């Protein structure tokens, strides 16, 4: 699904701002048709933002079930004879949307966009009332999964992952207009002719355009412009390959992008025009090397979270640019979108600035042992009563929607289809094998993997054989060999040697220690800033002894909110930065290490 944009033939109107909002704890709003009138007893709610922390008190923070959002927007006068689309960049986790009194769409999956053609329901120059009911419930049939308990005190949401279940309209909402015949989809695949490390190499841009609407057979023209606006290649027809002599490659640290101007023609007249950014680069796994443009790439950075005070997972440009500036300051060259697809704004920024991304679905929490640590007991995760074939259908949809959304992004070099599932049982293998196949079929051009958990080590894991790279999260010195860095070092050493035997690149996708900013100790006490630094130093020492190591992503970029429980004090404290982005001592340590390397 293409992102809305302004172009010579297109316009968009943001519906960001204060919406009317009402929680619907009893779930009566649908029957009572709350969409059919101005929302009664409503409060103001900012969009985009998570609703949970906007109002003091437990009620909204812990709400389970439906909430209602409503706004009115005036459809621009100039949109007569246009196709008008209503688009939500995300609604967490399920939403049904009405334009005036008419239901126009429903969607499940909290981190990917959805849209509906509302042309027949709106009039240029008139107002349209947009209502969305958003349900934050997680069940065994959702991604991520969860369990709702009906208690005498109300519904309680349990989940098996370690970040707070922020919900609502986290990302922008748009009304946009296209001509009746329009560019519906674009797929680009880039490459180079010959050895990408040769100066002056010729780049290739394979493109496929889908035209939608009144005249789906209309003629297509494409032009590739360099960053100065000069035309470097052009073509006609819905599919083809452009050649770019002396290509300026997209590379880590330098997000050089070409503009692919895709035009739908009626004779000589341009009917629709869409600008697709294109970064020419190659990605390949060869032996234990992860190559970008033929050069071994070592991932330095973090598993992150979309997580901020007050707005929760709500997108905000200032917070986004600040987070990227902190990544730059610390010398990071990459991050993982742990544990769900991030906003398209965030991904655009990574593309534009050459920050490499491991792009992850929201399939997190399929693990009884991890659930136990976080306080939820599950007997058998991969079973008809828990993660079943129905969960897999939702998981497949999550993979499809992620790849569809991010397939053209140069920054994305690797898909992660799940974080820390149980991966040592025949049931987990049976569940995952078709999902690996699906991801490869959807994108034959990028490596695919999953993130392995410490409870499914090399001697028992059944899934790494389906992965192009080995991504592992390890907490020696924290959850295992707690506080004992000598034992932790030996165990880590031993494990890396075992993984190395697979002959694939190894990425440490998580390692770290909870650390209370300002807590200092000279006796090796856990939770202190000194311990976090000693633990990171120990890991780095071990990494340097293993040639297959292809990357280090510290857990986490910043402290973040989690559900309540006895293992978290005011959230997860493994950040190099605090939640309000102040550096802990570890941030300076990482900066020294990573800026020296890069
Ligand atoms: C993990 C998970 C991550 C947690 C982290 C922790 O393995 O992947 O979501 O937050 O450990 O701190 O426990």
Coordinates of C-alpha atoms and ligand atoms in Angstrom, one line a residue:
X1 CA 0.0 0.0 0.0
X2 CA 1.6 3.3 -1.1
X3 CA 2.0 6.1 1.4
X4 CA -0.2 9.1 0.8
X5 CA 1.8 12.0 -0.7
X6 CA 1.4 15.4 -2.4
X7 CA 2.3 15.3 -6.0
X8 CA 1.3 17.2 -9.2
X9 CA -1.8 15.0 -9.2
X10 CA -2.4 14.2 -5.6
X11 CA -3.2 15.9 -2.3
X12 CA -3.5 14.8 1.3
X13 CA -5.0 16.3 4.4
X14 CA -3.8 15.3 7.8
X15 CA -6.5 14.5 10.4
X16 CA -3.9 15.0 13.2
X17 CA -5.1 17.1 16.2
X18 CA -7.6 16.7 19.0
X19 CA -10.2 14.1 18.4
X20 CA -13.3 13.4 20.6
X21 CA -12.7 10.2 22.6
X22 CA -14.7 7.9 24.8
X23 CA -13.7 4.6 26.5
X24 CA -16.4 1.9 26.1
X25 CA -15.6 -0.5 29.0
X26 CA -18.9 -2.3 28.7
X27 CA -18.7 -2.6 24.9
X28 CA -22.1 -1.0 24.3
X29 CA -21.1 1.6 21.7
X30 CA -21.4 -0.6 18.6
X31 CA -25.0 -1.6 19.4
X32 CA -25.9 1.9 20.5
X33 CA -24.4 3.2 17.2
X34 CA -22.1 5.7 18.7
X35 CA -20.7 6.4 15.2
X36 CA -24.1 7.8 14.1
X37 CA -23.9 11.0 16.1
X38 CA -21.4 13.3 17.7
X39 CA -19.8 11.2 20.4
X40 CA -21.5 11.9 23.8
X41 CA -19.6 12.3 27.1
X42 CA -16.4 12.6 25.1
X43 CA -13.0 14.0 26.2
X44 CA -10.3 15.5 24.0
X45 CA -7.7 13.0 22.8
X46 CA -4.6 13.9 20.8
X47 CA -4.0 11.9 17.5
X48 CA -1.4 10.6 17.0
X49 CA -0.8 9.3 20.6
X50 CA -1.4 6.3 22.8
X51 CA -4.4 7.1 25.0
X52 CA -3.2 5.2 28.0
X53 CA -1.1 7.8 29.8
X54 CA -3.0 11.0 28.8
X55 CA -5.4 11.0 31.7
X56 CA -4.2 10.3 35.3
X57 CA -5.5 7.2 37.0
X58 CA -5.7 3.5 36.4
X59 CA -8.9 3.5 34.4
X60 CA -7.6 4.5 30.9
X61 CA -4.1 3.1 31.6
X62 CA -5.4 -0.4 32.2
X63 CA -8.5 -0.2 29.9
X64 CA -9.4 -3.4 28.1
X65 CA -11.6 -3.4 25.1
X66 CA -13.1 -0.7 22.9
X67 CA -12.4 3.0 22.8
X68 CA -14.0 5.5 20.4
X69 CA -12.4 8.2 18.5
X70 CA -14.2 10.8 16.4
X71 CA -13.4 13.9 14.4
X72 CA -14.9 15.9 11.6
X73 CA -12.9 17.1 8.6
X74 CA -13.8 19.2 5.7
X75 CA -13.1 17.6 2.3
X76 CA -11.2 20.2 0.2
X77 CA -13.3 21.9 -2.4
X78 CA -10.8 21.0 -5.1
X79 CA -11.4 17.3 -4.8
X80 CA -14.3 17.0 -7.1
X81 CA -13.9 14.1 -9.6
X82 CA -11.1 12.7 -7.5
X83 CA -10.9 9.4 -5.8
X84 CA -11.0 10.1 -2.0
X85 CA -9.3 7.7 0.4
X86 CA -9.4 7.5 4.2
X87 CA -6.1 6.1 5.6
X88 CA -5.1 5.1 9.1
X89 CA -1.3 4.6 9.4
X90 CA -2.0 2.3 12.3
X91 CA -4.7 1.5 14.9
X92 CA -3.7 -0.7 17.8
X93 CA -4.8 -3.4 17.7
X94 CA -8.2 -3.7 15.8
X95 CA -10.4 -1.0 14.4
X96 CA -13.6 -0.5 12.6
X97 CA -14.1 2.9 10.9
X98 CA -17.2 4.8 9.7
X99 CA -17.4 7.7 7.4
X100 CA -20.6 9.5 8.6
X101 CA -23.0 6.6 9.2
X102 CA -21.4 4.2 6.8
X103 CA -19.0 1.5 7.9
X104 CA -16.0 1.6 5.6
X105 CA -13.4 -0.8 6.9
X106 CA -12.1 -3.0 9.7
X107 CA -8.5 -4.0 10.3
X108 CA -6.6 -6.2 12.8
X109 CA -2.8 -5.8 13.4
X110 CA -1.8 -2.8 15.4
X111 CA 1.2 -1.6 13.5
X112 CA 0.4 -1.5 9.8
X113 CA -1.7 0.8 7.7
X114 CA -5.2 0.3 6.2
X115 CA -7.4 2.4 4.1
X116 CA -10.8 2.7 2.3
X117 CA -12.1 4.4 -0.8
X118 CA -14.7 6.8 0.5
X119 CA -15.3 8.7 -2.7
X120 CA -19.0 8.0 -2.9
X121 CA -19.5 8.9 0.8
X122 CA -18.1 12.4 0.9
X123 CA -18.6 15.7 -1.0
X124 CA -15.9 18.2 -1.8
X125 CA -16.4 21.3 0.4
X126 CA -18.5 19.4 2.9
X127 CA -17.6 17.9 6.3
X128 CA -17.3 14.2 6.9
X129 CA -17.6 12.7 10.4
X130 CA -14.9 10.0 10.9
X131 CA -15.4 7.6 13.7
X132 CA -13.1 4.7 14.7
X133 CA -13.7 2.2 17.4
X134 CA -10.3 0.8 18.5
X135 CA -10.0 -2.4 20.5
X136 CA -6.7 -3.1 22.3
X137 CA -7.5 -6.7 23.2
X138 CA -4.9 -9.4 22.6
X139 CA -5.9 -13.0 22.4
X140 CA -4.4 -16.3 21.2
X141 CA -5.6 -15.3 17.7
X142 CA -3.8 -12.0 17.6
X143 CA -0.2 -10.9 16.8
X144 CA 1.2 -10.4 19.4
X145 CA -0.8 -12.9 21.4
X146 CA -2.3 -12.3 24.8
X147 CA -5.0 -13.6 27.2
X148 CA -8.0 -11.6 28.6
X149 CA -9.2 -12.8 32.0
X150 CA -12.7 -12.0 33.1
X151 CA -12.4 -11.3 36.8
X152 CA -15.0 -10.1 39.4
X153 CA -13.2 -6.8 39.1
X154 CA -13.4 -6.5 35.4
X155 CA -11.4 -7.6 32.4
X156 CA -7.7 -8.0 32.8
X157 CA -5.3 -8.2 29.9
X158 CA -2.3 -10.5 30.3
X159 CA 0.5 -10.8 27.7
X160 CA 3.7 -12.6 27.3
X161 CA 5.9 -9.8 26.0
X162 CA 7.9 -7.2 27.9
X163 CA 6.5 -3.9 26.8
X164 CA 3.4 -2.0 27.8
X165 CA 0.4 -2.7 25.6
X166 CA 0.0 1.0 24.5
X167 CA -3.1 1.4 22.3
X168 CA -5.1 3.8 20.2
X169 CA -4.2 5.9 17.1
X170 CA -0.5 6.1 17.4
X171 CA 0.2 7.3 13.9
X172 CA -1.2 9.9 11.5
X173 CA -4.7 9.6 9.9
X174 CA -5.2 11.0 6.4
X175 CA -7.8 11.9 3.9
X176 CA -6.2 11.9 0.5
X177 CA -7.1 12.3 -3.2
X178 CA -5.9 10.6 -6.3
X179 CA -7.2 10.8 -9.8
X180 CA -9.8 8.1 -10.8
X181 CA -7.0 6.2 -12.6
X182 CA -4.1 6.0 -10.2
X183 CA -0.8 4.3 -9.3
X184 CA -1.9 1.6 -6.9
X185 CA 1.4 -0.1 -6.1
X186 CA 5.1 0.0 -7.0
X187 CA 7.7 -2.6 -6.4
X188 CA 11.4 -1.8 -6.9
X189 CA 14.3 -4.2 -6.7
X190 CA 17.8 -2.8 -7.0
X191 CA 21.1 -4.4 -7.9
X192 CA 24.4 -3.7 -9.6
X193 CA 26.0 -5.2 -12.7
X194 CA 29.1 -7.0 -11.6
X195 CA 31.1 -6.4 -8.4
X196 CA 29.4 -3.7 -6.3
X197 CA 32.8 -2.6 -4.9
X198 CA 34.0 -1.5 -8.3
X199 CA 34.0 2.3 -8.7
X200 CA 31.7 3.5 -11.4
X201 CA 29.5 0.4 -11.2
X202 CA 26.2 0.3 -13.2
X203 CA 23.1 0.1 -10.9
X204 CA 19.9 -1.7 -11.9
X205 CA 16.4 -0.7 -10.8
X206 CA 13.7 -3.3 -11.7
X207 CA 10.3 -1.8 -11.3
X208 CA 6.7 -3.1 -11.4
X209 CA 3.8 -0.7 -11.3
X210 CA 0.2 -1.6 -10.7
X211 CA -2.4 0.8 -12.1
X212 CA -5.8 0.9 -10.3
X213 CA -9.1 2.5 -11.0
X214 CA -11.1 3.5 -14.1
X215 CA -8.4 2.6 -16.7
X216 CA -6.2 0.0 -15.2
X217 CA -4.6 -0.7 -18.6
X218 CA -3.4 2.9 -18.9
X219 CA 0.2 3.6 -20.2
X220 CA 2.9 4.0 -17.6
X221 CA 6.1 6.0 -17.9
X222 CA 8.9 6.1 -15.3
X223 CA 11.8 8.5 -14.9
X224 CA 14.7 8.1 -12.5
X225 CA 16.1 11.3 -11.2
X226 CA 19.3 11.8 -9.2
X227 CA 19.3 13.8 -6.0
X228 CA 19.9 17.0 -8.1
X229 CA 16.9 16.3 -10.2
X230 CA 18.8 15.2 -13.3
X231 CA 17.2 12.4 -15.3
X232 CA 19.5 9.3 -15.3
X233 CA 17.2 6.7 -16.8
X234 CA 13.6 6.4 -18.1
X235 CA 11.3 3.7 -19.4
X236 CA 7.8 3.0 -20.5
X237 CA 5.5 0.2 -19.6
X238 CA 4.3 -1.1 -16.2
X239 CA 7.4 -3.3 -15.7
X240 CA 11.0 -3.0 -16.7
X241 CA 14.5 -2.5 -15.7
X242 CA 16.4 0.8 -15.6
X243 CA 20.2 1.0 -15.8
X244 CA 22.1 3.6 -13.9
X245 CA 25.6 4.1 -15.1
X246 CA 28.1 5.2 -12.5
X247 CA 25.5 4.6 -9.8
X248 CA 25.6 6.5 -6.5
X249 CA 24.9 3.6 -4.1
X250 CA 22.8 3.8 -1.0
X251 CA 25.1 2.8 1.9
X252 CA 25.3 2.6 5.6
X253 CA 25.9 6.2 6.9
X254 CA 24.9 7.7 3.6
X255 CA 21.2 7.4 2.5
X256 CA 21.6 8.5 -1.1
X257 CA 18.3 8.0 -2.9
X258 CA 17.1 8.5 -6.4
X259 CA 13.5 9.6 -7.2
X260 CA 11.6 7.3 -9.4
X261 CA 8.8 9.4 -10.9
X262 CA 6.0 7.0 -11.9
X263 CA 3.4 8.5 -14.2
X264 CA 0.1 7.1 -15.6
X265 CA -0.6 8.6 -19.0
X266 CA -3.6 9.2 -21.1
X267 CA -2.0 10.0 -24.5
X268 CA 0.5 12.8 -23.6
X269 CA -1.4 13.9 -20.6
X270 CA -0.2 12.9 -17.1
X271 CA -3.1 11.4 -15.3
X272 CA -1.3 10.4 -12.0
X273 CA 2.2 10.9 -10.7
X274 CA 3.8 9.3 -7.7
X275 CA 7.3 9.7 -6.5
X276 CA 9.0 6.6 -5.2
X277 CA 12.3 6.9 -3.4
X278 CA 14.9 4.4 -4.5
X279 CA 18.2 3.5 -2.9
X280 CA 20.4 1.4 -5.1
X281 CA 22.2 -1.2 -3.0
X282 CA 22.8 -4.9 -2.7
X283 CA 22.4 -7.2 0.3
X284 CA 23.9 -10.7 0.5
X285 CA 24.8 -13.3 3.1
X286 CA 28.0 -15.1 2.1
X287 CA 29.4 -17.6 4.6
X288 CA 29.6 -15.8 7.9
X289 CA 29.6 -12.3 6.3
X290 CA 26.6 -10.0 6.0
X291 CA 27.4 -8.0 2.9
X292 CA 26.0 -4.6 1.9
X293 CA 27.2 -3.6 -1.5
X294 CA 29.7 -6.4 -1.4
X295 CA 31.3 -5.1 1.8
X296 CA 31.0 -6.9 5.1
X297 CA 28.7 -5.0 7.4
X298 CA 28.9 -5.1 11.2
X299 CA 25.7 -4.1 12.9
X300 CA 26.2 -1.6 15.8
X301 CA 23.2 -0.3 17.6
X302 CA 20.2 -1.3 19.5
X303 CA 16.9 -3.1 19.8
X304 CA 14.6 -0.1 20.2
X305 CA 11.0 0.7 21.2
X306 CA 8.6 3.3 20.1
X307 CA 8.2 4.5 23.7
X308 CA 8.0 8.0 25.3
X309 CA 6.6 9.7 28.3
X310 CA 2.9 10.7 28.0
X311 CA 2.4 9.9 24.3
X312 CA 3.5 6.2 24.7
X313 CA 3.9 4.9 21.2
X314 CA 2.5 8.0 19.5
X315 CA 4.6 9.3 16.6
X316 CA 6.3 12.7 17.1
X317 CA 8.8 14.3 14.7
X318 CA 10.8 16.0 17.5
X319 CA 11.2 12.7 19.5
X320 CA 12.0 10.9 16.3
X321 CA 14.7 13.2 15.1
X322 CA 16.2 13.4 18.6
X323 CA 16.3 9.6 18.8
X324 CA 18.2 9.5 15.4
X325 CA 20.5 12.2 16.6
X326 CA 21.3 10.1 19.7
X327 CA 22.0 7.1 17.4
X328 CA 24.4 9.2 15.4
X329 CA 26.0 10.6 18.6
X330 CA 26.6 7.2 20.0
X331 CA 28.0 5.8 16.7
X332 CA 25.2 3.4 15.9
X333 CA 24.8 2.3 12.3
X334 CA 21.6 0.2 12.7
X335 CA 18.7 -0.8 14.8
X336 CA 16.0 -3.5 15.0
X337 CA 12.3 -2.5 15.1
X338 CA 11.8 -4.6 18.2
X339 CA 9.1 -5.9 18.5
X340 CA 6.7 -4.5 15.8
X341 CA 6.8 -2.4 12.6
X342 CA 7.7 1.2 13.4
X343 CA 6.0 4.2 12.0
X344 CA 6.6 5.0 8.3
X345 CA 8.1 8.4 9.3
X346 CA 10.7 6.5 11.3
X347 CA 11.5 4.2 8.4
X348 CA 11.7 7.1 5.9
X349 CA 14.2 8.8 8.2
X350 CA 16.3 5.6 8.3
X351 CA 16.2 5.4 4.5
X352 CA 17.1 9.0 4.1
X353 CA 20.0 8.9 6.5
X354 CA 21.6 5.5 5.8
X355 CA 20.6 3.8 9.1
X356 CA 20.4 0.1 8.5
X357 CA 17.2 -1.7 9.8
X358 CA 16.3 -5.2 10.9
X359 CA 12.5 -5.0 10.3
X360 CA 10.4 -7.2 12.7
X361 CA 6.8 -8.3 12.9
X362 CA 4.8 -8.0 16.1
X363 CA 5.1 -11.8 16.7
X364 CA 6.6 -11.6 20.2
X365 CA 5.6 -13.6 23.3
X366 CA 5.3 -17.1 21.9
X367 CA 7.3 -18.6 24.7
X368 CA 6.2 -20.2 28.0
X369 CA 9.6 -19.7 29.7
X370 CA 9.7 -16.0 28.9
X371 CA 6.1 -15.7 30.0
X372 CA 6.9 -17.3 33.3
X373 CA 9.7 -14.8 34.0
X374 CA 7.2 -12.0 33.3
X375 CA 4.5 -13.6 35.5
X376 CA 2.1 -15.5 33.2
X377 CA 1.8 -19.3 33.2
X378 CA 1.2 -21.1 30.0
X379 CA 1.2 -24.9 29.7
X380 CA 1.9 -25.4 26.0
X381 CA 2.5 -22.5 23.7
X382 CA 2.2 -24.2 20.3
X383 CA -1.0 -26.1 20.7
X384 CA -4.7 -25.8 19.6
X385 CA -5.5 -24.0 22.8
X386 CA -2.8 -21.3 22.5
X387 CA -0.6 -20.4 19.5
X388 CA -2.6 -22.4 16.8
X389 CA -3.2 -22.4 13.1
X390 CA -5.5 -19.4 13.7
X391 CA -2.6 -17.5 15.2
X392 CA -0.5 -18.5 12.3
X393 CA -3.1 -16.9 9.9
X394 CA -2.8 -13.6 11.8
X395 CA 1.0 -14.1 11.8
X396 CA 1.0 -14.7 8.0
X397 CA -1.1 -11.5 7.5
X398 CA 1.4 -9.6 9.7
X399 CA 4.3 -10.8 7.5
X400 CA 2.4 -9.9 4.4
X401 CA 1.5 -6.4 5.6
X402 CA 5.0 -5.7 6.8
X403 CA 6.7 -6.7 3.6
X404 CA 4.1 -5.0 1.5
X405 CA 4.6 -1.8 3.4
X406 CA 8.5 -1.8 3.6
X407 CA 9.5 -3.8 0.5
X408 CA 11.0 -0.8 -1.3
X409 CA 13.1 0.5 1.6
X410 CA 16.8 0.4 1.1
X411 CA 17.4 0.7 4.9
X412 CA 15.7 -2.7 5.5
X413 CA 18.3 -5.4 4.9
X414 CA 16.8 -8.3 6.9
X415 CA 13.3 -9.4 8.0
X416 CA 12.8 -10.8 11.5
X417 CA 9.6 -12.8 11.5
X418 CA 9.4 -13.3 15.2
X419 CA 11.2 -12.5 18.5
X420 CA 12.1 -15.3 20.9
X421 CA 9.5 -17.9 20.1
X422 CA 10.1 -21.3 21.6
X423 CA 12.2 -22.9 18.8
X424 CA 13.1 -26.3 20.1
X425 CA 9.7 -28.2 19.8
X426 CA 8.4 -30.1 16.8
X427 CA 5.2 -28.0 17.1
X428 CA 7.1 -24.7 16.8
X429 CA 8.9 -26.0 13.7
X430 CA 5.6 -27.1 12.2
X431 CA 4.2 -23.7 12.9
X432 CA 7.1 -21.7 11.6
X433 CA 8.3 -23.5 8.5
X434 CA 5.5 -22.2 6.3
X435 CA 6.0 -18.7 7.6
X436 CA 9.7 -18.7 6.6
X437 CA 8.6 -19.9 3.1
X438 CA 6.0 -17.2 2.9
X439 CA 8.5 -14.4 3.8
X440 CA 10.9 -15.7 1.1
X441 CA 8.2 -16.0 -1.5
X442 CA 7.1 -12.4 -0.7
X443 CA 10.6 -11.1 -0.8
X444 CA 13.2 -13.3 -2.5
X445 CA 15.7 -10.5 -2.4
X446 CA 16.3 -10.0 1.3
X447 CA 17.6 -12.4 4.0
X448 CA 15.0 -13.7 6.4
X449 CA 15.5 -14.7 10.1
X450 CA 14.0 -14.9 13.5
X451 CA 15.4 -14.0 16.9
X452 CA 16.4 -17.0 19.0
X453 CA 15.8 -17.1 22.8
X454 CA 18.2 -18.4 25.5
X455 CA 15.9 -21.3 26.3
X456 CA 16.4 -22.8 22.8
X457 CA 20.1 -23.1 22.4
X458 CA 22.2 -24.4 19.5
X459 CA 21.9 -28.0 20.6
X460 CA 18.1 -28.1 20.6
X461 CA 17.0 -25.3 18.3
X462 CA 15.0 -26.4 15.2
X463 CA 14.5 -23.1 13.4
X464 CA 17.9 -21.6 12.8
X465 CA 18.3 -23.8 9.8
X466 CA 15.5 -21.8 8.1
X467 CA 17.3 -18.5 8.8
X468 CA 19.9 -16.9 6.7
X469 CA 21.6 -15.4 9.8
X470 CA 21.7 -16.3 13.4
X471 CA 20.1 -13.7 15.6
X472 CA 20.3 -14.4 19.3
X473 CA 19.3 -12.6 22.5
X474 CA 21.5 -13.5 25.4
X475 CA 21.4 -12.4 29.0
X476 CA 24.5 -14.1 30.6
X477 CA 25.3 -12.0 33.6
X478 CA 21.7 -11.0 34.0
X479 CA 19.0 -13.7 33.8
X480 CA 21.6 -16.5 33.8
X481 CA 24.8 -16.4 35.9
X482 CA 23.2 -13.3 37.5
X483 CA 25.9 -11.0 38.9
X484 CA 28.7 -13.4 38.0
X485 CA 30.5 -12.1 35.0
X486 CA 33.3 -14.7 35.1
X487 CA 30.7 -17.5 34.8
X488 CA 28.8 -15.5 32.2
X489 CA 31.8 -15.0 30.1
X490 CA 32.6 -18.7 30.0
X491 CA 29.0 -19.6 29.1
X492 CA 28.8 -16.9 26.4
X493 CA 32.1 -18.1 24.9
X494 CA 30.9 -21.6 24.8
X495 CA 27.7 -20.8 23.2
X496 CA 29.1 -18.6 20.5
X497 CA 31.5 -21.4 19.6
X498 CA 28.5 -23.7 19.1
X499 CA 26.7 -21.2 16.9
X500 CA 29.8 -20.6 14.9
X501 CA 29.7 -24.2 13.7
X502 CA 26.6 -23.3 11.6
X503 CA 28.7 -21.1 9.3
X504 CA 26.3 -18.2 9.2
X505 CA 26.7 -14.6 10.4
X506 CA 25.9 -14.2 14.1
X507 CA 24.1 -11.1 15.3
X508 CA 23.8 -10.6 19.1
X509 CA 20.4 -8.9 18.8
X510 CA 20.0 -8.3 22.6
X511 CA 22.4 -8.2 25.5
X512 CA 22.3 -5.9 28.5
X513 CA 21.5 -5.3 32.1
X514 CA 18.8 -3.4 34.0
X515 CA 20.4 -0.3 35.3
X516 CA 19.1 2.4 37.6
X517 CA 20.5 5.7 36.3
X518 CA 22.5 7.3 39.1
X519 CA 23.0 4.0 41.1
X520 CA 26.8 3.6 41.6
X521 CA 28.7 0.7 43.2
X522 CA 32.2 -0.5 43.3
X523 CA 31.5 -4.1 44.3
X524 CA 30.0 -5.4 41.1
X525 CA 26.4 -4.9 42.3
X526 CA 23.7 -5.6 39.7
X527 CA 21.5 -2.6 38.7
X528 CA 24.4 -0.2 39.0
X529 CA 25.8 1.9 36.2
X530 CA 29.2 0.2 36.8
X531 CA 27.7 -3.3 36.3
X532 CA 26.0 -2.4 33.1
X533 CA 29.4 -1.2 31.7
X534 CA 31.3 -4.2 33.0
X535 CA 28.8 -6.5 31.4
X536 CA 28.9 -4.8 28.1
X537 CA 32.7 -4.8 28.1
X538 CA 32.7 -8.5 28.8
X539 CA 30.4 -9.2 25.9
X540 CA 32.5 -7.1 23.6
X541 CA 35.6 -9.0 24.6
X542 CA 33.9 -12.3 23.7
X543 CA 32.6 -11.0 20.4
X544 CA 36.1 -10.1 19.4
X545 CA 37.2 -13.7 19.7
X546 CA 34.6 -14.9 17.2
X547 CA 35.0 -14.2 13.5
X548 CA 31.4 -15.1 12.7
X549 CA 30.1 -12.2 14.8
X550 CA 28.4 -9.8 12.5
X551 CA 26.7 -7.4 14.8
X552 CA 25.9 -6.2 18.3
X553 CA 22.6 -4.6 19.3
X554 CA 22.5 -3.6 22.9
X555 CA 19.1 -4.1 24.7
X556 CA 17.8 -1.4 24.8
X557 CA 18.3 2.1 23.3
X558 CA 16.3 3.6 26.2
X559 CA 14.4 2.6 29.3
X560 CA 10.8 1.8 28.4
X561 CA 7.4 1.1 29.9
X562 CA 6.2 -2.4 30.6
X563 CA 3.2 -4.0 32.3
X564 CA 3.0 -4.2 36.0
X565 CA 4.8 -7.0 37.8
X566 CA 7.4 -8.0 40.3
X567 CA 10.4 -8.1 37.9
X568 CA 10.1 -4.5 36.7
X569 CA 10.4 -1.2 38.7
X570 CA 8.9 1.6 36.7
X571 CA 9.5 -0.4 33.5
X572 CA 12.5 -2.0 31.9
X573 CA 15.7 -0.3 32.8
X574 CA 18.1 -1.8 30.3
X575 CA 18.4 1.4 28.3
X576 CA 21.7 3.0 27.4
X577 CA 19.6 6.1 27.8
X578 CA 16.9 6.8 30.4
X579 CA 13.3 7.0 29.2
X580 CA 13.7 10.7 28.9
X581 CA 16.9 10.2 26.9
X582 CA 19.6 11.1 29.3
X583 CA 22.8 9.1 28.9
X584 CA 23.8 6.5 31.4
X585 CA 27.5 5.8 31.8
X586 CA 27.0 2.9 29.3
X587 CA 26.1 5.3 26.6
X588 CA 29.5 6.9 26.9
X589 CA 31.2 3.5 26.8
X590 CA 29.3 2.5 23.7
X591 CA 30.1 5.8 22.1
X592 CA 33.8 5.3 22.6
X593 CA 33.6 1.8 21.2
X594 CA 31.4 2.5 18.2
X595 CA 32.8 5.8 17.1
X596 CA 36.3 4.3 17.2
X597 CA 35.0 1.4 15.0
X598 CA 33.1 3.5 12.5
Ligands
LIG1 C1 14.2 -10.3 25.9 C2 13.1 -9.7 25.1 C3 12.8 -8.3 25.3 C4 12.9 -8.0 26.8 C5 14.3 -8.3 27.3 C6 14.4 -8.1 28.8 O1 14.7 -11.3 25.6 O2 13.3 -10.0 23.7 O3 11.5 -8.0 24.8 O4 12.5 -6.7 27.1 O5 14.5 -9.7 27.0 O6 14.8 -7.1 29.2 O7 14.0 -9.0 29.5

